Amino acid sequence: MEHHSERAHDPLVEETERERRASAAARLFDIRRVIGGLFVVYGVIVGLVGLFDSAADLEKAQGVRINLWAGLGMFAFGLLMLAWQWIRPAEPPTEEEARKA
């Protein structure tokens, strides 16, 4: 009785596994995710600061809660970037593109 501890080499399974790893890496390093996440976090922070502006801060800004509006804008932009990344995920390069690089 022979025991083979090696896995059977199925080219189709290996190719599918390689494509899955390339796709996961492409999504992980998608710059839209990083930019969107940072803008959402910074938007929340700046927006919260804007909610609690002092009277002196409001006077400097001529009565406009500029931090609140800037925070809301940053938050909205971050959500747009995250939605874009979710709607149109990054595609891994084809084998031909990978060979050229």
Tab-separated table of C-alpha atoms in Angstrom:
chain	number	residue	atom	x	y	z
A	1	MET	CA	0.000	0.000	0.000
A	2	GLU	CA	1.471	3.283	-1.041
A	3	HIS	CA	0.512	6.583	0.517
A	4	HIS	CA	1.079	9.661	-1.528
A	5	SER	CA	1.140	12.801	0.560
A	6	GLU	CA	1.339	15.014	-2.520
A	7	ARG	CA	-1.779	16.614	-3.867
A	8	ALA	CA	-2.883	15.783	-7.351
A	9	HIS	CA	-1.847	18.506	-9.763
A	10	ASP	CA	-4.890	19.637	-11.653
A	11	PRO	CA	-3.987	22.555	-13.944
A	12	LEU	CA	-7.553	23.859	-13.959
A	13	VAL	CA	-7.721	23.971	-10.148
A	14	GLU	CA	-4.305	25.641	-9.941
A	15	GLU	CA	-5.303	28.259	-12.534
A	16	THR	CA	-8.579	28.996	-10.724
A	17	GLU	CA	-6.734	29.335	-7.400
A	18	ARG	CA	-4.163	31.664	-8.990
A	19	GLU	CA	-6.947	33.829	-10.478
A	20	ARG	CA	-8.722	33.990	-7.103
A	21	ARG	CA	-5.542	35.161	-5.353
A	22	ALA	CA	-4.856	37.765	-8.071
A	23	SER	CA	-8.419	39.070	-7.808
A	24	ALA	CA	-8.197	39.325	-4.006
A	25	ALA	CA	-4.867	41.179	-4.259
A	26	ALA	CA	-6.292	43.605	-6.833
A	27	ARG	CA	-9.227	44.424	-4.540
A	28	LEU	CA	-7.056	44.696	-1.442
A	29	PHE	CA	-4.733	47.291	-2.950
A	30	ASP	CA	-7.441	49.298	-4.723
A	31	ILE	CA	-6.601	52.957	-4.036
A	32	ARG	CA	-10.289	53.895	-4.013
A	33	ARG	CA	-10.734	51.865	-0.831
A	34	VAL	CA	-7.901	53.697	0.924
A	35	ILE	CA	-8.988	57.157	-0.220
A	36	GLY	CA	-12.652	56.498	0.549
A	37	GLY	CA	-11.922	55.139	3.997
A	38	LEU	CA	-9.680	58.060	4.928
A	39	PHE	CA	-12.181	60.650	3.713
A	40	VAL	CA	-15.018	58.985	5.614
A	41	VAL	CA	-13.004	58.937	8.846
A	42	TYR	CA	-11.724	62.506	8.443
A	43	GLY	CA	-15.192	63.696	7.416
A	44	VAL	CA	-16.701	62.299	10.598
A	45	ILE	CA	-13.976	63.911	12.734
A	46	VAL	CA	-14.209	67.325	11.069
A	47	GLY	CA	-18.020	67.161	11.071
A	48	LEU	CA	-18.110	66.445	14.786
A	49	VAL	CA	-15.744	69.345	15.427
A	50	GLY	CA	-18.109	71.505	13.367
A	51	LEU	CA	-21.087	70.500	15.488
A	52	PHE	CA	-19.371	71.792	18.598
A	53	ASP	CA	-17.800	75.006	17.225
A	54	SER	CA	-17.581	77.792	19.748
A	55	ALA	CA	-19.169	81.203	19.282
A	56	ALA	CA	-15.723	82.666	18.521
A	57	ASP	CA	-15.175	80.096	15.766
A	58	LEU	CA	-18.566	80.866	14.265
A	59	GLU	CA	-17.826	84.593	14.359
A	60	LYS	CA	-14.538	84.040	12.517
A	61	ALA	CA	-16.403	82.123	9.816
A	62	GLN	CA	-19.120	84.809	9.538
A	63	GLY	CA	-21.768	82.570	11.085
A	64	VAL	CA	-21.153	79.574	8.814
A	65	ARG	CA	-20.354	76.216	10.379
A	66	ILE	CA	-17.546	75.658	7.900
A	67	ASN	CA	-16.138	72.615	9.717
A	68	LEU	CA	-19.531	70.912	9.632
A	69	TRP	CA	-19.975	71.571	5.899
A	70	ALA	CA	-16.418	70.545	5.079
A	71	GLY	CA	-16.870	67.372	7.134
A	72	LEU	CA	-20.106	66.528	5.358
A	73	GLY	CA	-18.441	67.095	1.983
A	74	MET	CA	-15.494	64.894	2.911
A	75	PHE	CA	-17.829	62.206	4.237
A	76	ALA	CA	-19.920	62.258	1.036
A	77	PHE	CA	-16.796	62.085	-1.156
A	78	GLY	CA	-15.493	59.133	0.863
A	79	LEU	CA	-18.795	57.301	0.492
A	80	LEU	CA	-18.726	57.948	-3.266
A	81	MET	CA	-15.238	56.451	-3.524
A	82	LEU	CA	-16.276	53.386	-1.525
A	83	ALA	CA	-19.446	52.961	-3.598
A	84	TRP	CA	-17.436	53.256	-6.832
A	85	GLN	CA	-15.033	50.591	-5.597
A	86	TRP	CA	-17.943	48.330	-4.650
A	87	ILE	CA	-19.914	48.859	-7.901
A	88	ARG	CA	-16.911	48.474	-10.226
A	89	PRO	CA	-14.322	46.302	-8.458
A	90	ALA	CA	-10.745	46.265	-9.711
A	91	GLU	CA	-9.943	43.554	-12.215
A	92	PRO	CA	-6.689	41.652	-11.901
A	93	PRO	CA	-4.353	41.979	-14.879
A	94	THR	CA	-4.631	39.342	-17.574
A	95	GLU	CA	-1.735	36.956	-18.102
A	96	GLU	CA	-0.715	38.888	-21.199
A	97	GLU	CA	-0.634	42.185	-19.264
A	98	ALA	CA	1.298	40.505	-16.453
A	99	ARG	CA	3.910	39.191	-18.901
A	100	LYS	CA	4.411	42.676	-20.372
A	101	ALA	CA	5.040	44.215	-16.941
